[in-house]
Coordinates of C-alpha atoms in Angstrom, one line a residue:
X1 CA -6.4 5.4 -15.4
X2 CA -4.7 8.2 -13.2
X3 CA -2.1 7.3 -10.8
X4 CA -1.4 10.0 -7.6
X5 CA 2.1 8.9 -7.9
X6 CA 2.9 10.3 -11.4
X7 CA 3.2 13.7 -9.4
X8 CA 5.7 12.2 -7.2
X9 CA 7.8 11.1 -10.3
X10 CA 7.5 14.9 -12.1
X11 CA 8.9 15.9 -8.6
X12 CA 11.7 13.4 -9.3
X13 CA 11.9 14.6 -12.5
X14 CA 12.6 18.3 -11.7
X15 CA 15.0 17.5 -8.7
X16 CA 18.5 19.1 -9.9
X17 CA 19.8 16.6 -7.2
X18 CA 17.8 13.5 -8.5
X19 CA 19.2 9.8 -8.9
X20 CA 18.2 7.0 -10.5
X21 CA 14.7 5.7 -9.1
X22 CA 14.0 2.5 -7.8
X23 CA 10.3 2.5 -8.1
X24 CA 9.3 -0.4 -5.9
X25 CA 6.0 -2.9 -5.1
X26 CA 4.3 -6.2 -5.1
X27 CA 3.7 -7.9 -8.2
X28 CA 0.8 -6.4 -10.3
X29 CA 0.4 -2.9 -8.6
X30 CA 0.8 -1.0 -11.8
X31 CA 4.6 -0.2 -12.0
X32 CA 5.1 -1.3 -15.3
X33 CA 2.4 1.2 -16.8
X34 CA 3.4 4.0 -14.5
X35 CA 7.0 4.1 -15.8
X36 CA 5.8 3.6 -19.4
X37 CA 3.0 5.8 -19.4
X38 CA 5.3 8.8 -17.3
X39 CA 7.8 8.4 -20.1
X40 CA 4.8 8.8 -22.8
X41 CA 3.6 11.7 -20.9
X42 CA 6.9 13.6 -20.0
X43 CA 9.5 12.8 -22.5
X44 CA 10.3 12.6 -26.4
X45 CA 11.6 8.8 -26.0
X46 CA 11.3 6.1 -23.7
X47 CA 14.0 3.6 -24.0
X48 CA 12.1 0.4 -22.4
X49 CA 14.5 -2.9 -21.4
X50 CA 13.0 -5.4 -19.4
X51 CA 15.1 -8.0 -17.4
X52 CA 13.4 -11.2 -16.8
X53 CA 12.8 -11.2 -20.6
X54 CA 16.0 -9.8 -22.6
X55 CA 18.7 -12.2 -21.7
X56 CA 21.4 -10.6 -23.7
X57 CA 21.1 -6.8 -22.0
X58 CA 21.5 -9.0 -19.0
X59 CA 24.7 -10.8 -20.3
X60 CA 25.9 -6.6 -21.4
X61 CA 25.3 -5.6 -17.6
X62 CA 27.3 -9.0 -16.1
X63 CA 29.7 -8.1 -19.1
X64 CA 30.3 -4.2 -18.8
X65 CA 32.5 -3.6 -15.7
X66 CA 29.8 -1.2 -14.7
X67 CA 31.8 0.9 -17.8
X68 CA 28.5 3.4 -18.2
X69 CA 29.5 4.6 -21.9
X70 CA 29.5 0.9 -22.7
X71 CA 26.3 -0.1 -21.2
X72 CA 24.5 2.9 -22.8
X73 CA 26.0 2.2 -25.9
X74 CA 24.3 -1.6 -25.8
X75 CA 21.0 -0.1 -24.9
X76 CA 21.2 2.2 -27.5
X77 CA 22.1 -0.7 -30.1
X78 CA 18.8 -2.4 -28.0
X79 CA 16.3 -0.1 -28.6
X80 CA 17.6 1.7 -31.7
X81 CA 18.0 5.2 -31.3
X82 CA 20.4 7.2 -29.3
X83 CA 19.9 8.0 -25.5
X84 CA 19.9 12.0 -24.9
X85 CA 19.8 12.9 -21.4
X86 CA 17.4 16.1 -22.0
X87 CA 14.7 14.0 -23.9
X88 CA 14.9 10.8 -23.0
X89 CA 13.9 7.9 -19.9
X90 CA 15.7 5.1 -19.2
X91 CA 13.5 2.2 -17.6
X92 CA 15.0 -0.9 -16.1
X93 CA 12.9 -2.9 -15.6
X94 CA 12.3 -6.2 -13.4
X95 CA 15.7 -5.2 -12.3
X96 CA 16.0 -7.8 -9.6
X97 CA 16.7 -10.6 -11.9
X98 CA 20.1 -8.9 -12.6
X99 CA 21.9 -7.6 -9.5
X100 CA 25.1 -6.7 -11.7
X101 CA 21.8 -4.1 -13.1
X102 CA 21.0 -3.1 -9.6
X103 CA 24.3 -2.6 -8.8
X104 CA 25.4 -0.3 -12.0
X105 CA 22.8 2.3 -10.6
X106 CA 25.5 3.3 -8.5
X107 CA 27.6 4.1 -11.1
X108 CA 24.9 5.9 -13.2
X109 CA 24.4 7.7 -9.9
X110 CA 28.0 8.7 -9.6
X111 CA 29.5 9.6 -13.2
X112 CA 26.0 9.9 -15.7
X113 CA 23.6 11.7 -13.2
X114 CA 22.4 13.7 -15.8
X115 CA 20.7 10.6 -17.1
X116 CA 17.0 9.9 -16.3
X117 CA 16.8 6.5 -15.3
X118 CA 13.8 4.3 -13.4
X119 CA 14.5 1.2 -12.6
X120 CA 11.5 -0.8 -11.1
X121 CA 11.4 -4.4 -9.5
X122 CA 9.6 -6.6 -6.7
X123 CA 10.0 -5.5 -3.6
X124 CA 11.2 -9.1 -2.5
X125 CA 13.4 -9.4 -5.2
X126 CA 15.4 -6.3 -4.1
X127 CA 15.8 -7.2 -0.9
X128 CA 17.4 -10.4 -1.8
X129 CA 20.0 -7.9 -3.0
X130 CA 20.1 -5.6 -0.4
X131 CA 23.8 -7.0 0.5
X132 CA 26.9 -6.6 -1.8
X133 CA 26.6 -4.5 -4.5
X134 CA 23.3 -3.1 -3.6
X135 CA 23.4 0.7 -4.3
X136 CA 22.8 2.0 -0.8
X137 CA 22.9 5.9 -1.0
X138 CA 23.0 6.2 -5.0
X139 CA 19.3 5.8 -5.7
X140 CA 16.0 7.6 -4.5
X141 CA 13.3 5.1 -3.6
X142 CA 9.8 5.0 -4.1
X143 CA 7.1 2.4 -3.0
X144 CA 4.1 1.8 -5.5
X145 CA 1.0 0.3 -3.1
X146 CA -2.7 -0.9 -5.2
X147 CA -4.7 2.0 -6.5
X148 CA -6.0 4.2 -3.5
X149 CA -10.3 4.8 -3.2
X150 CA -9.8 8.4 -4.7
X151 CA -7.7 6.9 -7.7
X152 CA -10.6 4.3 -8.0
X153 CA -13.3 7.2 -7.8
X154 CA -11.4 8.9 -10.9
X155 CA -11.5 5.5 -12.4
X156 CA -14.8 5.2 -12.5
X157 CA -16.1 8.5 -14.2
X158 CA -15.9 10.6 -10.3
X159 CA -13.3 13.0 -11.0
X160 CA -15.4 15.9 -10.3
X161 CA -16.5 14.3 -6.9
X162 CA -13.3 12.8 -6.4
X163 CA -11.7 16.4 -6.4
X164 CA -14.5 17.8 -4.1
X165 CA -13.4 14.6 -1.9
X166 CA -9.9 16.3 -1.8
X167 CA -11.1 20.2 -1.3
X168 CA -12.8 18.9 1.7
X169 CA -15.9 20.9 0.3
X170 CA -17.9 19.3 3.2
X171 CA -21.2 20.4 1.9
X172 CA -20.9 19.1 -1.7
X173 CA -19.8 15.7 -0.2
X174 CA -22.2 15.5 2.3
X175 CA -24.9 15.9 -0.2
X176 CA -23.5 13.0 -2.4
X177 CA -22.8 10.7 0.3
X178 CA -25.3 7.7 -0.7
X179 CA -23.1 7.9 -4.3
X180 CA -19.5 7.9 -2.0
X181 CA -21.1 5.1 -0.2
X182 CA -21.8 3.1 -3.1
X183 CA -18.6 3.8 -4.2
X184 CA -16.8 2.4 -1.5
X185 CA -18.8 -0.8 -1.2
X186 CA -17.5 -1.3 -4.9
X187 CA -14.3 -0.9 -3.8
X188 CA -14.2 -3.1 -1.0
X189 CA -15.4 -5.7 -3.6
X190 CA -13.2 -5.1 -6.6
X191 CA -10.4 -3.2 -4.4
X192 CA -6.7 -1.4 -6.0
X193 CA -5.2 -3.9 -8.0
X194 CA -5.0 -2.6 -11.8
X195 CA -6.4 -5.5 -13.5
X196 CA -9.3 -6.1 -11.6
X197 CA -10.2 -2.4 -11.7
X198 CA -9.4 -2.4 -15.8
X199 CA -11.6 -5.5 -16.1
X200 CA -14.9 -4.2 -14.0
X201 CA -14.6 -0.5 -16.2
X202 CA -14.4 -3.0 -19.3
X203 CA -17.2 -5.6 -18.7
X204 CA -19.3 -4.4 -15.9
X205 CA -19.2 -8.4 -14.8
X206 CA -18.3 -8.9 -11.0
X207 CA -17.4 -12.5 -12.2
X208 CA -14.8 -11.6 -14.3
X209 CA -13.3 -9.6 -11.7
X210 CA -13.0 -12.3 -9.2
X211 CA -11.2 -14.3 -11.8
X212 CA -8.7 -11.7 -12.4
X213 CA -8.6 -11.6 -8.6
X214 CA -7.9 -15.2 -8.1
X215 CA -5.7 -15.1 -10.8
X216 CA -3.4 -12.8 -8.8
X217 CA -3.7 -14.9 -6.0
X218 CA -2.8 -17.7 -8.1
X219 CA -0.1 -16.3 -9.3
X220 CA 1.3 -15.0 -5.3
X221 CA 1.2 -18.5 -4.4
X222 CA 3.2 -19.8 -7.5
X223 CA 5.7 -17.7 -5.8
X224 CA 6.2 -19.6 -3.1
X225 CA 7.2 -22.5 -4.9
X226 CA 8.9 -21.1 -7.4
X227 CA 11.3 -19.0 -5.3
X228 CA 11.4 -20.3 -1.7
X229 CA 12.7 -23.6 -0.6
X230 CA 10.0 -26.5 -0.2
X231 CA 9.8 -26.3 3.6
X232 CA 9.8 -22.5 4.3
X233 CA 7.1 -22.5 1.0
X234 CA 4.9 -24.9 3.0
X235 CA 4.9 -21.9 6.4
X236 CA 4.7 -19.3 4.0
X237 CA 1.4 -20.9 2.2
X238 CA 0.2 -22.0 5.9
X239 CA 0.6 -18.1 6.7
X240 CA -0.5 -16.8 3.9
X241 CA -3.8 -18.4 4.3
X242 CA -4.7 -17.5 8.0
X243 CA -4.3 -14.0 7.6
X244 CA -8.2 -13.6 6.2
X245 CA -9.2 -15.8 9.3
X246 CA -7.4 -14.1 12.2
X247 CA -8.7 -10.7 10.5
X248 CA -12.2 -11.7 11.0
X249 CA -11.7 -11.9 14.3
X250 CA -13.6 -10.0 16.7
X251 CA -9.9 -9.3 18.4
X252 CA -7.5 -9.1 15.0
X253 CA -4.2 -9.8 17.2
X254 CA -2.4 -12.1 15.3
X255 CA -2.3 -15.7 16.9
X256 CA 0.6 -18.1 15.7
X257 CA -1.4 -21.1 17.0
X258 CA -4.0 -20.4 15.1
X259 CA -2.0 -20.8 11.9
X260 CA -1.2 -24.7 13.1
X261 CA -1.5 -26.3 16.4
X262 CA 1.6 -25.9 18.4
X263 CA 3.3 -23.3 16.3
X264 CA 5.2 -20.9 17.7
X265 CA 6.9 -17.1 16.6
X266 CA 10.6 -18.8 15.9
X267 CA 8.4 -21.2 13.4
X268 CA 7.2 -18.7 11.4
X269 CA 9.7 -15.6 11.4
X270 CA 11.5 -16.3 8.2
X271 CA 7.5 -17.0 6.4
X272 CA 6.8 -14.2 7.8
X273 CA 9.6 -11.9 6.8
X274 CA 9.1 -13.1 2.9
X275 CA 5.3 -12.3 2.7
X276 CA 6.0 -8.6 4.4
X277 CA 9.5 -8.7 2.0
X278 CA 7.1 -9.5 -1.2
X279 CA 4.7 -6.9 -0.1
X280 CA 1.8 -9.2 0.1
X281 CA 1.5 -8.8 3.8
X282 CA 1.6 -5.7 6.5
X283 CA 2.1 -5.9 10.2
X284 CA 0.8 -3.7 12.4
X285 CA 2.9 -3.2 15.8
X286 CA 1.1 -2.8 19.0
X287 CA 2.6 0.0 21.1
X288 CA 2.9 -0.3 25.0
X289 CA 2.5 3.6 24.9
X290 CA 1.4 6.4 23.1
X291 CA 4.4 8.6 23.3
X292 CA 6.8 10.0 20.0
X293 CA 8.5 8.4 18.3
X294 CA 6.0 5.4 18.3
X295 CA 8.4 2.6 16.7
X296 CA 10.5 2.4 20.5
X297 CA 7.3 1.4 22.0
X298 CA 6.3 -1.4 19.6
X299 CA 5.7 -4.7 21.5
X300 CA 5.5 -8.6 20.2
X301 CA 1.9 -8.5 19.8
X302 CA 0.8 -7.2 16.1
X303 CA -2.2 -7.9 13.2
X304 CA -1.8 -8.8 9.7
X305 CA -2.9 -6.8 6.7
X306 CA -3.7 -7.9 3.2
X307 CA -1.6 -5.9 0.6
X308 CA -5.3 -5.4 -0.8
X309 CA -8.8 -5.0 0.6
X310 CA -10.2 -6.5 -3.0
X311 CA -7.9 -9.5 -2.6
X312 CA -8.7 -9.9 0.8
X313 CA -12.6 -10.6 -0.2
X314 CA -11.5 -13.0 -2.8
X315 CA -9.6 -15.0 -0.5
X316 CA -12.4 -15.1 1.4
X317 CA -14.7 -16.0 -1.1
X318 CA -17.3 -13.0 -0.7
X319 CA -19.6 -12.8 -3.0
X320 CA -20.2 -9.3 -4.5
X321 CA -23.9 -9.1 -3.3
X322 CA -22.8 -9.8 0.2
X323 CA -20.8 -6.7 0.1
X324 CA -22.8 -4.9 -2.5
X325 CA -26.3 -5.1 -0.6
X326 CA -25.1 -6.5 2.5
X327 CA -26.4 -9.5 4.7
X328 CA -25.7 -11.4 7.9
X329 CA -21.7 -12.6 6.5
X330 CA -21.2 -9.1 5.9
X331 CA -22.3 -7.9 9.3
X332 CA -19.7 -10.0 10.9
X333 CA -17.0 -9.6 8.0
X334 CA -17.3 -5.7 7.4
X335 CA -15.4 -5.0 10.3
X336 CA -12.3 -6.9 9.0
X337 CA -13.2 -5.2 5.5
X338 CA -12.9 -1.4 6.8
X339 CA -9.8 -1.8 9.0
X340 CA -7.9 -3.2 5.7
X341 CA -9.6 -0.3 3.7
X342 CA -8.5 2.3 6.5
X343 CA -5.2 1.0 7.0
X344 CA -4.8 0.5 3.2
X345 CA -5.0 3.8 2.1
X346 CA -3.5 5.4 5.2
X347 CA 0.1 3.9 3.4
X348 CA -1.1 5.0 0.1
X349 CA -2.6 8.3 0.4
X350 CA -0.2 9.4 3.0
X351 CA 2.5 7.7 3.8
X352 CA 1.7 6.9 7.3
X353 CA 2.9 3.8 9.4
X354 CA -0.1 2.6 11.7
X355 CA 0.2 0.9 14.8
X356 CA -2.5 0.0 17.4
X357 CA -3.2 0.2 21.4
X358 CA -4.6 -2.1 23.7
X359 CA -5.0 -1.5 27.2
X360 CA -3.3 -3.4 29.9
X361 CA -6.6 -4.2 31.1
X362 CA -7.4 -5.4 27.5
X363 CA -11.0 -3.7 27.8
X364 CA -10.0 -0.8 25.5
X365 CA -8.2 -0.9 21.9
X366 CA -7.4 1.5 19.4
X367 CA -7.7 0.6 16.0
X368 CA -4.9 2.4 14.3
X369 CA -2.3 5.1 15.8
X370 CA -0.4 6.8 13.7
X371 CA 2.7 9.4 14.5
X372 CA 2.0 12.7 12.4
X373 CA 3.3 16.6 13.1
X374 CA 5.0 15.5 16.1
X375 CA 1.6 14.3 17.5
X376 CA 0.5 10.6 18.2
X377 CA -3.0 10.4 16.8
X378 CA -5.6 7.4 17.6
X379 CA -7.7 6.4 15.1
X380 CA -11.0 4.4 15.2
X381 CA -12.6 2.8 12.4
X382 CA -16.7 1.7 12.6
X383 CA -17.6 0.0 9.4
X384 CA -21.1 1.4 9.5
X385 CA -23.4 4.3 11.3
X386 CA -22.1 3.1 15.1
X387 CA -20.3 6.1 17.0
X388 CA -20.3 5.0 20.5
X389 CA -16.3 4.3 20.7
X390 CA -16.1 4.0 24.3
X391 CA -12.5 2.8 23.6
X392 CA -11.8 6.2 21.8
X393 CA -13.3 8.3 24.7
X394 CA -11.2 5.7 27.3
X395 CA -7.9 6.5 25.6
X396 CA -8.4 9.9 25.1
X397 CA -9.6 10.6 28.8
X398 CA -6.3 9.0 30.0
X399 CA -3.7 10.4 27.6
X400 CA -5.6 13.9 26.2
X401 CA -4.2 13.8 22.8
X402 CA -4.7 16.7 20.9
X403 CA -6.6 15.6 17.7
X404 CA -8.3 11.7 17.6
X405 CA -10.2 10.5 14.3
X406 CA -13.2 8.3 14.3
X407 CA -14.2 7.1 10.9
X408 CA -17.5 5.6 10.0
X409 CA -20.1 5.9 7.8
X410 CA -21.7 9.1 9.5
X411 CA -21.1 12.4 8.1
X412 CA -18.6 14.6 8.8
X413 CA -18.3 16.4 12.1
X414 CA -16.2 18.1 14.8
X415 CA -16.7 18.2 18.3
X416 CA -14.4 19.2 21.1
X417 CA -14.2 16.7 23.8
X418 CA -13.6 17.8 27.9
X419 CA -11.0 16.4 29.9
X420 CA -9.5 16.7 33.2
X421 CA -6.2 17.7 30.4
X422 CA -5.7 19.1 27.2
X423 CA -9.0 19.1 25.2
X424 CA -9.2 16.8 22.0
X425 CA -10.8 17.6 18.9
X426 CA -12.7 14.4 17.6
X427 CA -12.8 14.6 14.1
X428 CA -16.0 12.4 12.5
X429 CA -14.4 11.3 9.0
X430 CA -16.5 9.7 6.6
X431 CA -14.8 6.2 5.7
X432 CA -14.7 7.2 1.7
X433 CA -12.8 10.9 3.0
X434 CA -9.9 8.5 4.8
X435 CA -7.9 10.6 1.9
X436 CA -8.3 13.5 3.5
X437 CA -7.0 12.1 7.5
X438 CA -3.3 13.8 7.4
X439 CA -5.0 17.3 6.3
X440 CA -7.7 17.5 9.1
X441 CA -5.5 16.4 11.6
X442 CA -2.7 19.1 10.3
X443 CA -5.5 21.6 9.8
X444 CA -6.0 20.9 14.1
X445 CA -2.8 20.2 14.8
X446 CA -1.6 24.0 13.2

């Protein structure tokens, strides 16, 4: 399988101002594979240290006093070869298990920046060490997400179609729309967790994929009791169980009392923070005003999304046939899957932080707003072919954005909406082409 993050790692490798790289992400999104594959294809040798399994090396980082020469000697003894700055990638995996190893990145940056070092850890574990000793300003950072839809397409053997999709060759893309729709529904079920994708490629067995997804979910739930106090773990578990139910509502705004009767914000703040820091859920805030920058206009209301659309389907127990072939149940839940998918791609494909907007009358809602190229861009998500988009047109009439996006199963199209203010270019973008959203908007804004 290919990961687009390889290209970001290449830029890091070739950057003369390179610092040690801290690769973050939720558990099981493929961090270890990515580092090893990058080392295999871009270096002569890889020195791999896994700190949750190697107690001796953990002690070495504790005892070294951050003496870089001493640390390198210990690592060389462990891997059995000399580490050279010009041809060796040093990988420190599960670095959250050793606060001293995390702190050592500061000294590698200051005293031995010529060495190529990638450290990886869970988002939660690294955040827990973000106080004293954290190498603030001494590391480059990168977050790895589950596989995007384009990465999934490539893994499924659709490399040429994926290439045309990225090139925005709309004539060819439209002619293969049925294939892309089929692949998108498959992605809704399998999702982007690498082990689930690999299992499908090996077995073509949906039951085997679901078993992997359920194992991943069980591992996450196991972390609740393993890493946090019992009282907080109970709240984390309740909140985690509530997310799919709240996403299934027509109004997907998160409501605390739907987690448990009489629950309030202060009762769940710490639990929500834990899940967000672990990378298991994402919070999309409502904004009061679509103005730049968006963040200061964030209000208290918000939606919560899963880290992966396939895991969301597994958590709700949706059968493969329901997603792939559709029925009444899928008609009711497809909106949740479509929104989950779009926000997931915005982060993974374009590193965009989405918000949402709701009118004061609560009659018009824009599913997502993004800040891109000094513009606020509204995005309306339709699960199928519905192009009515009353909320989007109401928003455009009120705020006259330069660009607006409506994404659905409809084919690609551009049109200009007339209004009293600045004309709005409305882009109809197929759901399977959300990877092109940033590029399409950039062209319109140029």
